[in-house]
């Protein structure tokens, strides 16, 4: 049977935006999705130009997300979009997601899930009531060697896990870009659009999600420090935390956007009784395994000795770099699978609730005199 592409509508991601173009490339890579409609910008000119550049029917380039949902819902089922991709600043995630789910569309949303846990729980309620799928763009979970690392920890290769260290180091906000007309910096440092956390919500959530995903352990309590180094900035730009995991493992999390000269240094180290692993996003095709009683091993994407769950995520022969777009595309491929009723591992509601609870626990701890704060997800945990 011929499997036709699913149809995607996009909210946000207009002319000059970064992440919208990434979503479009990733969604198109495997042929599972075709962009069919959008409400790309509240600026009418940018919106129209984006639709024209993408070759869309002008009638399906809508002025608002409400118009997009109403217009698509009015089309015959065979013509309307199947899902909405939300690539807006954070303050629009919840209203757009809830409206899309209530209108009968699946949702693929940028992270973090929402501005706070109340909004995240409202999205979870809408997803459950609608019966539609909700996925989150925790991109780094789509890398093949992240899956290899997760699978090896899960099968007990390293014994009981003792240490989890994760860091996400950037330098692009070392200066005052947010007051100099840089739109990406501007909204990420604006509490009204970014939410409770700056660096914490933007990249700290990625680090936290990766640490729990690969270790297979949940953080029970944390001790946090949030700092703002650039004068006048309204949200944190530097985050540190001590983590206590279930089962007794201990960890550290460092996320910063003011390490001048750094690019995108996401790095994870996990150690157990018998050995450990290391993976870094800027060298994503390599997974290093270190052992107590034998030489260090280096696994490579496309190389030998990779597990069954890793192989479907690979796209090129060994030595041909796979990176950010391919990892993102793995999430869109998984999203297509669950929309079609098949099975796939894609970050979703539970991941969103968990990371929002992490953000709030970090902020509460940093403001209080209490040394340790529990991460409480709520009744849906």
Short mmCIF file of C-alpha atoms in Angstrom, two decimals:
data_model
loop_
_atom_site.label_atom_id
_atom_site.label_comp_id
_atom_site.label_asym_id
_atom_site.label_seq_id
_atom_site.Cartn_x
_atom_site.Cartn_y
_atom_site.Cartn_z
CA UNK A 1 0.00 0.00 0.00
CA UNK A 2 1.30 3.45 -0.92
CA UNK A 3 1.95 5.56 2.18
CA UNK A 4 1.33 9.20 1.32
CA UNK A 5 3.00 12.02 3.24
CA UNK A 6 1.13 13.44 6.19
CA UNK A 7 0.24 17.13 5.90
CA UNK A 8 1.77 19.65 8.28
CA UNK A 9 0.70 23.14 9.24
CA UNK A 10 3.15 25.49 10.97
CA UNK A 11 2.60 28.29 13.47
CA UNK A 12 5.59 30.64 13.65
CA UNK A 13 8.85 30.16 11.81
CA UNK A 14 8.46 33.04 9.39
CA UNK A 15 11.04 35.07 7.52
CA UNK A 16 14.20 35.54 9.61
CA UNK A 17 13.37 32.83 12.17
CA UNK A 18 15.89 30.07 12.88
CA UNK A 19 14.06 27.08 14.30
CA UNK A 20 11.15 27.11 11.83
CA UNK A 21 13.47 26.35 8.93
CA UNK A 22 15.06 23.53 10.94
CA UNK A 23 11.65 21.99 11.57
CA UNK A 24 10.75 22.22 7.90
CA UNK A 25 13.98 20.54 6.78
CA UNK A 26 13.66 17.81 9.39
CA UNK A 27 10.00 17.12 8.64
CA UNK A 28 10.71 16.81 4.90
CA UNK A 29 13.82 14.64 5.12
CA UNK A 30 12.14 11.22 5.07
CA UNK A 31 9.10 12.17 3.02
CA UNK A 32 6.75 11.49 5.95
CA UNK A 33 5.52 15.09 6.09
CA UNK A 34 4.58 17.74 3.54
CA UNK A 35 4.13 21.37 4.61
CA UNK A 36 0.66 22.38 3.43
CA UNK A 37 -0.33 25.44 5.44
CA UNK A 38 0.94 27.98 7.91
CA UNK A 39 0.50 31.09 10.00
CA UNK A 40 4.15 32.09 10.01
CA UNK A 41 4.16 35.64 11.34
CA UNK A 42 1.87 38.31 12.74
CA UNK A 43 3.58 40.65 10.25
CA UNK A 44 1.38 40.29 7.15
CA UNK A 45 4.24 40.98 4.75
CA UNK A 46 6.58 38.42 6.35
CA UNK A 47 3.77 35.90 6.52
CA UNK A 48 2.93 36.24 2.83
CA UNK A 49 6.59 36.20 1.74
CA UNK A 50 7.27 33.07 3.77
CA UNK A 51 4.33 31.25 2.24
CA UNK A 52 5.39 32.33 -1.24
CA UNK A 53 8.99 31.23 -0.65
CA UNK A 54 7.75 27.83 0.51
CA UNK A 55 5.49 27.43 -2.51
CA UNK A 56 2.24 27.30 -0.55
CA UNK A 57 -1.21 28.08 -1.86
CA UNK A 58 -1.86 31.69 -0.70
CA UNK A 59 -5.31 30.60 0.50
CA UNK A 60 -3.58 28.33 3.05
CA UNK A 61 -1.25 31.03 4.41
CA UNK A 62 -3.31 32.34 7.31
CA UNK A 63 -3.07 35.59 9.24
CA UNK A 64 -3.45 33.95 12.67
CA UNK A 65 -3.27 30.50 14.19
CA UNK A 66 -7.00 30.65 14.94
CA UNK A 67 -7.66 31.28 11.26
CA UNK A 68 -5.36 28.40 10.33
CA UNK A 69 -7.18 25.94 12.61
CA UNK A 70 -10.62 27.08 11.47
CA UNK A 71 -9.68 27.16 7.80
CA UNK A 72 -8.07 23.73 7.82
CA UNK A 73 -10.86 22.14 9.85
CA UNK A 74 -13.34 23.37 7.23
CA UNK A 75 -11.53 21.51 4.44
CA UNK A 76 -12.39 17.94 3.46
CA UNK A 77 -10.52 15.43 5.64
CA UNK A 78 -8.44 14.29 2.69
CA UNK A 79 -7.15 17.85 2.13
CA UNK A 80 -6.73 19.34 5.59
CA UNK A 81 -3.52 19.18 7.62
CA UNK A 82 -2.93 16.26 9.98
CA UNK A 83 -0.75 18.07 12.52
CA UNK A 84 0.45 21.48 13.65
CA UNK A 85 4.10 22.31 14.30
CA UNK A 86 4.50 25.07 16.90
CA UNK A 87 7.76 26.98 16.46
CA UNK A 88 6.87 30.21 18.27
CA UNK A 89 8.33 31.83 21.38
CA UNK A 90 7.33 29.99 24.54
CA UNK A 91 4.36 32.14 25.56
CA UNK A 92 2.35 30.85 22.59
CA UNK A 93 3.05 27.14 23.08
CA UNK A 94 0.11 26.45 25.39
CA UNK A 95 -2.61 28.49 23.68
CA UNK A 96 -1.71 27.19 20.22
CA UNK A 97 -1.26 23.59 21.36
CA UNK A 98 -4.53 23.49 23.28
CA UNK A 99 -6.45 25.12 20.42
CA UNK A 100 -4.93 22.72 17.87
CA UNK A 101 -5.65 19.63 19.97
CA UNK A 102 -9.23 20.79 20.61
CA UNK A 103 -9.64 21.35 16.87
CA UNK A 104 -8.66 17.74 16.22
CA UNK A 105 -5.05 18.12 15.09
CA UNK A 106 -1.93 16.38 16.34
CA UNK A 107 0.80 18.68 17.69
CA UNK A 108 4.58 18.80 17.42
CA UNK A 109 5.81 21.57 19.72
CA UNK A 110 9.09 23.29 20.42
CA UNK A 111 10.40 22.98 23.97
CA UNK A 112 9.88 23.91 26.70
CA UNK A 113 6.32 22.64 26.74
CA UNK A 114 4.86 25.83 28.20
CA UNK A 115 5.48 28.84 30.42
CA UNK A 116 4.81 26.91 33.64
CA UNK A 117 3.47 23.62 34.99
CA UNK A 118 -0.14 24.82 35.06
CA UNK A 119 -0.03 25.46 31.33
CA UNK A 120 1.75 22.14 30.75
CA UNK A 121 -0.96 20.28 32.65
CA UNK A 122 -3.61 22.07 30.58
CA UNK A 123 -1.90 20.82 27.41
CA UNK A 124 -1.77 17.30 28.87
CA UNK A 125 -5.50 17.45 29.62
CA UNK A 126 -6.29 18.64 26.10
CA UNK A 127 -4.15 15.91 24.55
CA UNK A 128 -5.85 13.22 26.60
CA UNK A 129 -9.34 14.54 25.88
CA UNK A 130 -8.70 14.89 22.14
CA UNK A 131 -7.02 11.52 21.68
CA UNK A 132 -4.43 13.28 19.51
CA UNK A 133 -0.66 12.93 19.71
CA UNK A 134 1.55 15.56 21.29
CA UNK A 135 5.32 15.52 20.71
CA UNK A 136 8.13 17.78 21.92
CA UNK A 137 11.30 18.81 20.12
CA UNK A 138 13.91 17.49 22.53
CA UNK A 139 16.18 17.19 19.54
CA UNK A 140 19.19 15.54 21.12
CA UNK A 141 17.20 12.43 21.98
CA UNK A 142 17.10 11.77 18.23
CA UNK A 143 20.86 11.22 17.84
CA UNK A 144 21.72 7.57 17.12
CA UNK A 145 24.52 7.36 19.66
CA UNK A 146 22.33 8.89 22.36
CA UNK A 147 20.02 5.93 21.81
CA UNK A 148 23.03 3.58 21.90
CA UNK A 149 24.11 5.10 25.22
CA UNK A 150 20.59 4.79 26.66
CA UNK A 151 20.28 1.16 25.58
CA UNK A 152 23.65 0.17 27.06
CA UNK A 153 22.84 1.76 30.40
CA UNK A 154 19.39 0.13 30.39
CA UNK A 155 20.78 -3.36 29.84
CA UNK A 156 23.21 -2.95 32.72
CA UNK A 157 26.55 -2.78 30.91
CA UNK A 158 27.99 -0.41 33.51
CA UNK A 159 26.33 -1.85 36.59
CA UNK A 160 24.45 0.35 39.05
CA UNK A 161 24.75 3.99 38.02
CA UNK A 162 26.61 6.20 40.46
CA UNK A 163 27.41 9.46 38.66
CA UNK A 164 25.61 11.56 36.04
CA UNK A 165 27.24 14.74 34.77
CA UNK A 166 25.66 16.90 32.09
CA UNK A 167 26.66 20.30 30.78
CA UNK A 168 25.33 22.59 28.07
CA UNK A 169 27.79 25.42 27.44
CA UNK A 170 27.11 28.31 25.06
CA UNK A 171 28.59 31.78 24.76
CA UNK A 172 26.32 33.64 22.36
CA UNK A 173 24.64 35.73 25.09
CA UNK A 174 27.90 36.90 26.68
CA UNK A 175 27.11 40.42 25.46
CA UNK A 176 23.92 42.46 25.43
CA UNK A 177 22.47 41.07 22.20
CA UNK A 178 19.04 41.18 23.78
CA UNK A 179 19.16 45.00 23.86
CA UNK A 180 20.77 45.37 20.44
CA UNK A 181 17.97 44.25 18.15
CA UNK A 182 18.75 40.51 18.02
CA UNK A 183 15.27 39.00 17.99
CA UNK A 184 16.39 35.51 19.08
CA UNK A 185 18.12 36.99 22.12
CA UNK A 186 15.34 39.48 22.79
CA UNK A 187 12.49 37.05 23.32
CA UNK A 188 14.62 34.48 25.15
CA UNK A 189 15.44 37.04 27.85
CA UNK A 190 11.91 38.44 28.13
CA UNK A 191 9.92 36.85 31.00
CA UNK A 192 6.65 37.61 29.21
CA UNK A 193 7.64 35.47 26.22
CA UNK A 194 10.27 33.04 27.54
CA UNK A 195 8.65 32.14 30.85
CA UNK A 196 10.18 31.54 34.25
CA UNK A 197 13.69 30.68 33.10
CA UNK A 198 16.12 32.13 30.56
CA UNK A 199 19.09 29.85 30.05
CA UNK A 200 17.32 27.40 32.37
CA UNK A 201 14.28 27.01 30.13
CA UNK A 202 16.13 27.33 26.83
CA UNK A 203 18.99 24.85 27.23
CA UNK A 204 18.86 23.70 30.85
CA UNK A 205 15.76 21.67 29.99
CA UNK A 206 17.67 19.93 27.19
CA UNK A 207 20.45 18.97 29.62
CA UNK A 208 18.01 17.70 32.23
CA UNK A 209 16.01 15.69 29.69
CA UNK A 210 19.16 14.08 28.28
CA UNK A 211 20.46 13.16 31.73
CA UNK A 212 17.24 11.41 32.75
CA UNK A 213 16.71 9.80 29.34
CA UNK A 214 20.13 8.14 29.09
CA UNK A 215 20.61 7.29 32.76
CA UNK A 216 17.10 5.84 33.01
CA UNK A 217 16.89 7.47 36.44
CA UNK A 218 14.69 10.27 37.73
CA UNK A 219 16.08 13.19 39.68
CA UNK A 220 14.42 13.20 43.09
CA UNK A 221 15.87 16.38 44.60
CA UNK A 222 18.17 19.17 43.51
CA UNK A 223 20.17 22.07 44.87
CA UNK A 224 20.40 24.99 42.46
CA UNK A 225 22.07 28.29 41.75
CA UNK A 226 20.82 30.67 39.07
CA UNK A 227 22.87 33.69 38.05
CA UNK A 228 22.50 36.64 35.69
CA UNK A 229 25.87 37.98 34.59
CA UNK A 230 24.89 40.56 31.97
CA UNK A 231 23.75 43.79 33.65
CA UNK A 232 20.08 44.58 33.11
CA UNK A 233 19.15 41.11 31.86
CA UNK A 234 15.81 40.02 33.32
CA UNK A 235 16.28 36.24 33.31
CA UNK A 236 19.07 33.87 34.27
CA UNK A 237 21.94 33.30 31.83
CA UNK A 238 23.94 30.83 33.95
CA UNK A 239 22.67 27.76 35.85
CA UNK A 240 24.25 25.16 38.13
CA UNK A 241 22.73 22.29 40.09
CA UNK A 242 23.59 19.30 42.24
CA UNK A 243 21.27 16.39 41.52
CA UNK A 244 20.21 13.42 43.64
CA UNK A 245 18.80 10.58 41.55
CA UNK A 246 16.62 7.68 42.60
CA UNK A 247 18.70 4.69 43.65
CA UNK A 248 21.44 6.84 45.17
CA UNK A 249 23.20 8.16 42.06
CA UNK A 250 24.54 11.69 42.28
CA UNK A 251 24.88 14.23 39.50
CA UNK A 252 25.71 17.72 38.38
CA UNK A 253 24.09 19.95 35.77
CA UNK A 254 25.69 23.04 34.28
CA UNK A 255 24.02 25.22 31.67
CA UNK A 256 25.24 28.63 30.59
CA UNK A 257 24.93 31.03 27.67
CA UNK A 258 27.68 33.40 28.79
CA UNK A 259 30.79 31.21 28.37
CA UNK A 260 32.38 33.57 25.84
CA UNK A 261 33.71 31.78 22.78
CA UNK A 262 31.80 28.54 23.32
CA UNK A 263 29.45 27.24 20.65
CA UNK A 264 27.01 24.44 21.52
CA UNK A 265 28.80 22.30 24.06
CA UNK A 266 26.26 19.75 25.22
CA UNK A 267 28.13 16.89 26.91
CA UNK A 268 26.99 13.91 28.98
CA UNK A 269 29.03 11.57 31.19
CA UNK A 270 27.53 8.63 33.08
CA UNK A 271 29.48 6.23 35.31
CA UNK A 272 28.44 3.02 37.01
CA UNK A 273 30.18 0.35 39.06
CA UNK A 274 32.04 -1.19 36.13
CA UNK A 275 32.55 1.69 33.70
CA UNK A 276 31.01 4.68 32.03
CA UNK A 277 30.27 6.57 28.84
CA UNK A 278 30.74 9.99 27.32
CA UNK A 279 28.87 11.68 24.45
CA UNK A 280 29.21 15.22 23.12
CA UNK A 281 26.84 16.97 20.72
CA UNK A 282 29.63 18.67 18.80
CA UNK A 283 31.12 15.22 18.04
CA UNK A 284 27.83 13.33 17.82
CA UNK A 285 29.01 10.33 15.83
CA UNK A 286 31.29 9.17 18.65
CA UNK A 287 30.38 7.40 21.88
CA UNK A 288 33.25 6.69 24.25
CA UNK A 289 33.04 3.76 26.68
CA UNK A 290 35.48 3.57 29.58
CA UNK A 291 35.97 0.45 31.71
CA UNK A 292 37.39 -0.38 35.08
CA UNK A 293 39.15 -3.53 33.88
CA UNK A 294 39.77 -3.16 30.13
CA UNK A 295 40.79 -0.60 27.51
CA UNK A 296 38.61 2.32 26.47
CA UNK A 297 36.32 1.67 23.49
CA UNK A 298 35.17 4.12 20.84
CA UNK A 299 31.90 3.43 19.03
CA UNK A 300 31.14 5.27 15.80
CA UNK A 301 27.87 5.93 14.00
CA UNK A 302 27.65 3.44 11.14
CA UNK A 303 30.36 1.29 12.67
CA UNK A 304 30.20 -2.20 14.17
CA UNK A 305 28.71 -3.32 17.49
CA UNK A 306 25.75 -0.94 17.57
CA UNK A 307 22.47 -2.20 18.98
CA UNK A 308 19.20 -3.02 17.28
CA UNK A 309 17.45 0.10 18.58
CA UNK A 310 20.24 2.33 17.23
CA UNK A 311 20.39 1.01 13.68
CA UNK A 312 17.04 2.44 12.46
CA UNK A 313 18.22 5.93 13.43
CA UNK A 314 21.27 5.79 11.16
CA UNK A 315 21.09 7.26 7.67
CA UNK A 316 24.59 7.19 6.16
CA UNK A 317 27.57 4.81 5.99
CA UNK A 318 30.34 5.10 8.55
CA UNK A 319 32.44 8.23 8.15
CA UNK A 320 29.63 10.30 6.64
CA UNK A 321 28.63 12.82 9.30
CA UNK A 322 25.11 12.78 10.66
CA UNK A 323 24.06 15.71 12.77
CA UNK A 324 21.43 18.05 14.07
CA UNK A 325 19.00 17.96 11.14
CA UNK A 326 19.13 14.16 10.97
CA UNK A 327 18.51 13.86 14.73
CA UNK A 328 15.58 16.26 14.39
CA UNK A 329 14.29 14.24 11.44
CA UNK A 330 14.32 11.09 13.57
CA UNK A 331 11.82 12.81 15.88
CA UNK A 332 9.58 13.79 12.98
CA UNK A 333 9.76 10.24 11.62
CA UNK A 334 8.77 8.90 15.03
CA UNK A 335 5.99 11.45 15.25
CA UNK A 336 4.65 10.31 11.88
CA UNK A 337 4.70 6.72 13.14
CA UNK A 338 2.59 7.44 16.22
CA UNK A 339 0.19 9.63 14.23
CA UNK A 340 -0.31 6.66 11.89
CA UNK A 341 -0.96 4.37 14.83
CA UNK A 342 2.41 2.66 14.89
CA UNK A 343 4.84 2.63 17.81
CA UNK A 344 7.85 4.91 18.29
CA UNK A 345 9.75 6.56 21.12
CA UNK A 346 9.20 10.31 20.84
CA UNK A 347 9.39 12.90 23.64
CA UNK A 348 5.89 13.90 24.61
CA UNK A 349 3.55 14.95 27.39
CA UNK A 350 5.39 13.15 30.19
CA UNK A 351 8.71 14.71 29.14
CA UNK A 352 7.12 18.14 28.98
CA UNK A 353 5.58 17.88 32.44
CA UNK A 354 8.83 16.57 33.85
CA UNK A 355 11.00 19.35 32.44
CA UNK A 356 8.57 22.07 33.55
CA UNK A 357 8.65 20.63 37.07
CA UNK A 358 12.46 20.73 36.87
CA UNK A 359 12.43 24.43 35.91
CA UNK A 360 10.13 25.30 38.78
CA UNK A 361 12.11 23.25 41.31
CA UNK A 362 15.33 24.96 40.21
CA UNK A 363 13.84 28.42 40.62
CA UNK A 364 12.24 27.60 43.96
CA UNK A 365 15.47 26.17 45.34
CA UNK A 366 17.61 29.04 44.10
CA UNK A 367 15.32 31.53 45.84
CA UNK A 368 15.05 29.64 49.13
CA UNK A 369 17.34 28.83 52.01
CA UNK A 370 16.44 25.14 51.69
CA UNK A 371 19.38 23.05 50.51
CA UNK A 372 17.35 20.44 48.60
CA UNK A 373 14.08 20.75 46.69
CA UNK A 374 12.01 17.84 45.41
CA UNK A 375 10.91 17.67 41.78
CA UNK A 376 7.14 17.15 41.84
CA UNK A 377 5.52 16.49 38.48
CA UNK A 378 1.99 15.92 39.75
CA UNK A 379 -0.70 13.33 39.42
CA UNK A 380 0.16 12.53 35.77
CA UNK A 381 3.70 11.50 36.70
#
